[in-house]
mmCIF file of C-alpha atoms in Angstrom:
data_model
loop_
_atom_site.group_PDB
_atom_site.id
_atom_site.type_symbol
_atom_site.label_atom_id
_atom_site.label_comp_id
_atom_site.label_asym_id
_atom_site.label_seq_id
_atom_site.Cartn_x
_atom_site.Cartn_y
_atom_site.Cartn_z
ATOM 1 C CA MET G 1 -16.314 -21.916 -20.174
ATOM 2 C CA ILE G 2 -14.474 -25.210 -20.365
ATOM 3 C CA LEU G 3 -11.445 -25.415 -22.592
ATOM 4 C CA PHE G 4 -10.774 -29.127 -22.169
ATOM 5 C CA LYS G 5 -12.894 -32.249 -21.806
ATOM 6 C CA SER G 6 -10.368 -33.856 -19.467
ATOM 7 C CA GLN G 7 -9.309 -31.382 -16.808
ATOM 8 C CA LEU G 8 -6.571 -31.385 -14.223
ATOM 9 C CA MET G 9 -6.926 -28.558 -11.717
ATOM 10 C CA CYS G 10 -3.983 -27.262 -9.715
ATOM 11 C CA VAL G 11 -2.219 -24.153 -8.490
ATOM 12 C CA LEU G 12 0.441 -22.966 -10.921
ATOM 13 C CA HIS G 13 3.521 -20.948 -10.021
ATOM 14 C CA TYR G 14 5.758 -18.999 -12.402
ATOM 15 C CA ASP G 15 8.652 -16.549 -12.173
ATOM 16 C CA GLY G 16 6.626 -13.349 -12.651
ATOM 17 C CA SER G 17 7.888 -12.473 -16.137
ATOM 18 C CA PHE G 18 5.574 -11.987 -19.122
ATOM 19 C CA GLU G 19 7.457 -14.768 -20.900
ATOM 20 C CA GLY G 20 6.939 -16.997 -17.852
ATOM 21 C CA PHE G 21 3.222 -16.264 -17.919
ATOM 22 C CA LEU G 22 2.979 -17.063 -21.648
ATOM 23 C CA THR G 23 4.865 -20.326 -21.002
ATOM 24 C CA LEU G 24 2.299 -21.103 -18.304
ATOM 25 C CA VAL G 25 -0.490 -20.519 -20.850
ATOM 26 C CA PHE G 26 1.266 -22.903 -23.268
ATOM 27 C CA GLU G 27 1.586 -25.581 -20.586
ATOM 28 C CA THR G 28 -2.062 -25.306 -19.529
ATOM 29 C CA VAL G 29 -3.165 -25.924 -23.101
ATOM 30 C CA SER G 30 -0.700 -28.710 -23.870
ATOM 31 C CA LYS G 31 -1.232 -30.552 -20.560
ATOM 32 C CA LYS G 32 -4.966 -29.802 -20.316
ATOM 33 C CA ILE G 33 -4.630 -28.006 -16.998
ATOM 34 C CA ILE G 34 -7.221 -25.604 -15.628
ATOM 35 C CA PRO G 35 -5.458 -23.405 -13.068
ATOM 36 C CA GLU G 36 -7.241 -23.172 -9.751
ATOM 37 C CA ASN G 37 -4.959 -20.235 -9.066
ATOM 38 C CA ILE G 38 -1.870 -18.685 -10.657
ATOM 39 C CA ILE G 39 0.823 -17.422 -8.323
ATOM 40 C CA CYS G 40 3.804 -15.295 -9.230
ATOM 41 C CA SER G 41 6.942 -16.295 -7.296
ATOM 42 C CA MET G 42 7.735 -12.593 -6.696
ATOM 43 C CA GLU G 43 4.420 -12.258 -4.834
ATOM 44 C CA GLU G 44 5.286 -15.332 -2.760
ATOM 45 C CA ARG G 45 8.515 -13.697 -1.620
ATOM 46 C CA LYS G 46 6.683 -10.423 -0.947
ATOM 47 C CA TYR G 47 3.893 -11.997 1.102
ATOM 48 C CA GLY G 48 5.875 -14.902 2.545
ATOM 49 C CA ARG G 49 3.697 -17.694 1.135
ATOM 50 C CA GLN G 50 5.233 -21.145 1.234
ATOM 51 C CA LEU G 51 4.773 -23.699 -1.505
ATOM 52 C CA SER G 52 2.717 -26.729 -0.526
ATOM 53 C CA LEU G 53 3.630 -29.789 -2.531
ATOM 54 C CA ASP G 54 0.209 -31.235 -3.302
ATOM 55 C CA ALA G 55 -1.487 -30.086 -6.526
ATOM 56 C CA GLU G 56 0.964 -27.221 -7.041
ATOM 57 C CA THR G 57 3.332 -26.949 -9.982
ATOM 58 C CA PHE G 58 6.094 -24.499 -10.864
ATOM 59 C CA ILE G 59 6.267 -23.667 -14.575
ATOM 60 C CA ASP G 60 9.781 -22.896 -15.845
ATOM 61 C CA THR G 61 10.004 -20.122 -18.428
ATOM 62 C CA ASP G 62 10.623 -21.361 -21.964
ATOM 63 C CA LEU G 63 11.111 -18.541 -24.478
ATOM 64 C CA GLU G 64 10.213 -20.715 -27.473
ATOM 65 C CA LYS G 65 6.869 -21.706 -25.924
ATOM 66 C CA ALA G 66 6.209 -18.117 -24.845
ATOM 67 C CA PHE G 67 6.874 -16.840 -28.355
ATOM 68 C CA ARG G 68 4.500 -19.454 -29.811
ATOM 69 C CA VAL G 69 1.731 -18.239 -27.515
ATOM 70 C CA TYR G 70 2.460 -14.592 -28.374
ATOM 71 C CA ARG G 71 2.303 -15.405 -32.105
ATOM 72 C CA GLY G 72 -0.975 -17.222 -31.425
ATOM 73 C CA ILE G 73 -2.417 -14.147 -29.721
ATOM 74 C CA VAL G 74 -1.478 -12.024 -32.741
ATOM 75 C CA ALA G 75 -2.882 -14.626 -35.163
ATOM 76 C CA TYR G 76 -6.169 -15.035 -33.246
ATOM 77 C CA SER G 77 -6.651 -11.290 -32.714
ATOM 78 C CA SER G 78 -4.139 -8.549 -33.575
ATOM 79 C CA ARG G 79 -0.824 -6.991 -32.620
ATOM 80 C CA ALA G 80 -2.747 -4.224 -30.836
ATOM 81 C CA ASN G 81 -4.517 -6.817 -28.670
ATOM 82 C CA ALA G 82 -1.223 -8.598 -27.916
ATOM 83 C CA SER G 83 0.269 -5.255 -26.899
ATOM 84 C CA MET G 84 -2.749 -4.460 -24.702
ATOM 85 C CA ILE G 85 -2.366 -7.826 -22.931
ATOM 86 C CA ALA G 86 1.349 -7.136 -22.344
ATOM 87 C CA VAL G 87 0.515 -3.725 -20.849
ATOM 88 C CA ALA G 88 -2.268 -5.171 -18.668
ATOM 89 C CA PHE G 89 0.209 -7.797 -17.439
ATOM 90 C CA ARG G 90 2.333 -4.993 -15.939
ATOM 91 C CA SER G 91 -0.497 -4.138 -13.574
ATOM 92 C CA SER G 92 -0.036 -4.730 -9.870
ATOM 93 C CA ASP G 93 -3.709 -5.698 -9.499
ATOM 94 C CA LYS G 94 -4.208 -8.830 -7.451
ATOM 95 C CA GLY G 95 -5.707 -11.626 -9.529
ATOM 96 C CA LYS G 96 -4.578 -10.162 -12.869
ATOM 97 C CA ASP G 97 -2.877 -13.455 -13.805
ATOM 98 C CA MET G 98 -6.092 -15.474 -13.573
ATOM 99 C CA LEU G 99 -8.005 -12.687 -15.316
ATOM 100 C CA ILE G 100 -5.609 -12.599 -18.277
ATOM 101 C CA TRP G 101 -5.531 -16.417 -18.389
ATOM 102 C CA ARG G 102 -9.364 -16.516 -18.625
ATOM 103 C CA TYR G 103 -9.272 -13.786 -21.273
ATOM 104 C CA LEU G 104 -6.783 -15.787 -23.369
ATOM 105 C CA GLU G 105 -8.707 -19.020 -22.816
ATOM 106 C CA LYS G 106 -11.857 -17.436 -24.222
ATOM 107 C CA MET G 107 -9.979 -15.828 -27.093
ATOM 108 C CA PHE G 108 -8.477 -19.159 -28.162
ATOM 109 C CA VAL G 109 -11.754 -21.070 -27.703
ATOM 110 C CA TYR G 110 -13.923 -18.607 -29.633
ATOM 111 C CA ARG G 111 -11.287 -18.209 -32.354
ATOM 112 C CA SER G 112 -12.801 -14.872 -33.227
ATOM 113 C CA LYS G 113 -10.502 -12.094 -34.412
ATOM 114 C CA ASP G 114 -12.918 -9.637 -32.781
ATOM 115 C CA PHE G 115 -13.208 -11.312 -29.347
ATOM 116 C CA PHE G 116 -11.125 -8.575 -27.736
ATOM 117 C CA ARG G 117 -13.818 -6.085 -28.787
ATOM 118 C CA ASN G 118 -16.585 -7.965 -26.964
ATOM 119 C CA GLY G 119 -17.802 -5.266 -24.589
ATOM 120 C CA LEU G 120 -20.337 -7.654 -23.032
ATOM 121 C CA ASP G 121 -17.698 -9.999 -21.614
ATOM 122 C CA ASP G 122 -16.616 -9.036 -18.080
ATOM 123 C CA ASP G 123 -13.056 -10.366 -18.537
ATOM 124 C CA VAL G 124 -12.621 -8.332 -21.734
ATOM 125 C CA LEU G 125 -13.830 -5.191 -19.949
ATOM 126 C CA GLN G 126 -11.512 -5.786 -16.993
ATOM 127 C CA VAL G 127 -8.420 -6.418 -19.154
ATOM 128 C CA HIS G 128 -9.144 -3.263 -21.172
ATOM 129 C CA SER G 129 -9.667 -1.286 -17.952
ATOM 130 C CA ILE G 130 -6.441 -2.530 -16.370
ATOM 131 C CA SER G 131 -4.458 -1.780 -19.522
ATOM 132 C CA LYS G 132 -5.929 1.720 -19.650
ATOM 133 C CA ARG G 133 -4.970 2.399 -15.997
ATOM 134 C CA VAL G 134 -1.392 1.247 -16.628
ATOM 135 C CA LYS G 135 -1.134 3.454 -19.741
ATOM 136 C CA GLN G 136 -2.522 6.433 -17.797
ATOM 137 C CA GLU G 137 0.134 5.953 -15.149
ATOM 138 C CA VAL G 138 2.854 5.776 -17.833
ATOM 139 C CA HIS G 139 1.557 9.032 -19.324
ATOM 140 C CA ARG G 140 1.474 10.696 -15.906
ATOM 141 C CA PHE G 141 5.053 9.653 -15.128
ATOM 142 C CA GLN G 142 6.329 10.828 -18.520
ATOM 143 C CA GLY G 143 5.563 14.348 -17.358
ATOM 144 C CA PHE G 144 6.235 13.782 -13.660
ATOM 145 C CA VAL G 145 9.692 12.143 -13.542
ATOM 146 C CA ARG G 146 12.404 14.553 -12.410
ATOM 147 C CA PHE G 147 16.047 13.639 -12.841
ATOM 148 C CA GLN G 148 18.957 14.655 -10.654
ATOM 149 C CA GLU G 149 22.423 14.778 -12.103
ATOM 150 C CA ALA G 150 24.988 12.566 -10.383
ATOM 151 C CA GLU G 151 28.721 13.353 -10.166
ATOM 152 C CA THR G 152 29.429 11.419 -13.368
ATOM 153 C CA SER G 153 26.817 13.446 -15.349
ATOM 154 C CA LEU G 154 24.547 10.440 -15.141
ATOM 155 C CA MET G 155 20.920 11.494 -14.687
ATOM 156 C CA VAL G 156 19.040 9.537 -12.013
ATOM 157 C CA ALA G 157 15.338 9.464 -11.120
ATOM 158 C CA ALA G 158 13.602 7.476 -8.397
ATOM 159 C CA ILE G 159 9.894 6.791 -8.872
ATOM 160 C CA GLU G 160 7.247 4.925 -6.932
ATOM 161 C CA PRO G 161 4.552 3.879 -9.415
ATOM 162 C CA ASP G 162 1.551 1.697 -8.622
ATOM 163 C CA HIS G 163 2.328 -0.619 -11.550
ATOM 164 C CA ASP G 164 5.464 -2.079 -13.168
ATOM 165 C CA ILE G 165 5.934 0.744 -15.691
ATOM 166 C CA VAL G 166 9.674 1.445 -15.664
ATOM 167 C CA GLY G 167 10.193 -0.545 -18.875
ATOM 168 C CA LEU G 168 7.373 1.339 -20.578
ATOM 169 C CA LEU G 169 8.985 4.712 -19.839
ATOM 170 C CA GLY G 170 12.242 3.895 -21.654
ATOM 171 C CA THR G 171 11.374 4.946 -25.208
ATOM 172 C CA HIS G 172 9.970 8.309 -24.102
ATOM 173 C CA PHE G 173 13.070 9.279 -22.125
ATOM 174 C CA LYS G 174 15.435 7.878 -24.755
ATOM 175 C CA ASN G 175 13.855 10.290 -27.243
ATOM 176 C CA ARG G 176 13.703 13.135 -24.712
ATOM 177 C CA PHE G 177 17.385 12.859 -23.724
ATOM 178 C CA PRO G 178 19.277 11.616 -26.796
ATOM 179 C CA GLY G 179 22.962 11.080 -26.137
ATOM 180 C CA ARG G 180 22.569 11.315 -22.353
ATOM 181 C CA GLU G 181 22.940 8.521 -19.852
ATOM 182 C CA TRP G 182 20.070 8.167 -17.417
ATOM 183 C CA ILE G 183 18.576 5.677 -14.979
ATOM 184 C CA ILE G 184 15.023 5.407 -13.686
ATOM 185 C CA PHE G 185 14.457 3.063 -10.791
ATOM 186 C CA ASP G 186 11.379 1.960 -8.933
ATOM 187 C CA THR G 187 11.851 2.416 -5.196
#
């Protein structure tokens, strides 16, 4: 699948946020870039990778551009699909950035509101699978998290999930403990 007639290939770096990733998607479309690889700067710090200066670009997060891409995802598919992509993005799977980029590339090229239901496309199947695994982990931790009360009556829970799910647990525990102060942190 080729999105552009004129292609510039390079390695793209971003800050690791969902908004940063959506900005990267915006920049690839507007500058006709096909990423050879997408690297999250948090992974670079974790694995100690150094930036080489040839054919590598850091994309700064721009909330306006990110929001335009998000609105485009909703317009080309649905809010449910946009939500699924956001959940899949929280996965810790290696290569998820390139996978989601290819998924979005195909979605925008085909311009089909039903692309995300294409069970024959390997990228669609993988994004659905990743999203499902992240949601399963959220569900498991909703029943698994145990809080300890601190001296200040603040409830504290330490968890060690496989994926970045702390933000997804918030609504459940807000409803479960109304009026209480609590903190969940990922060790």
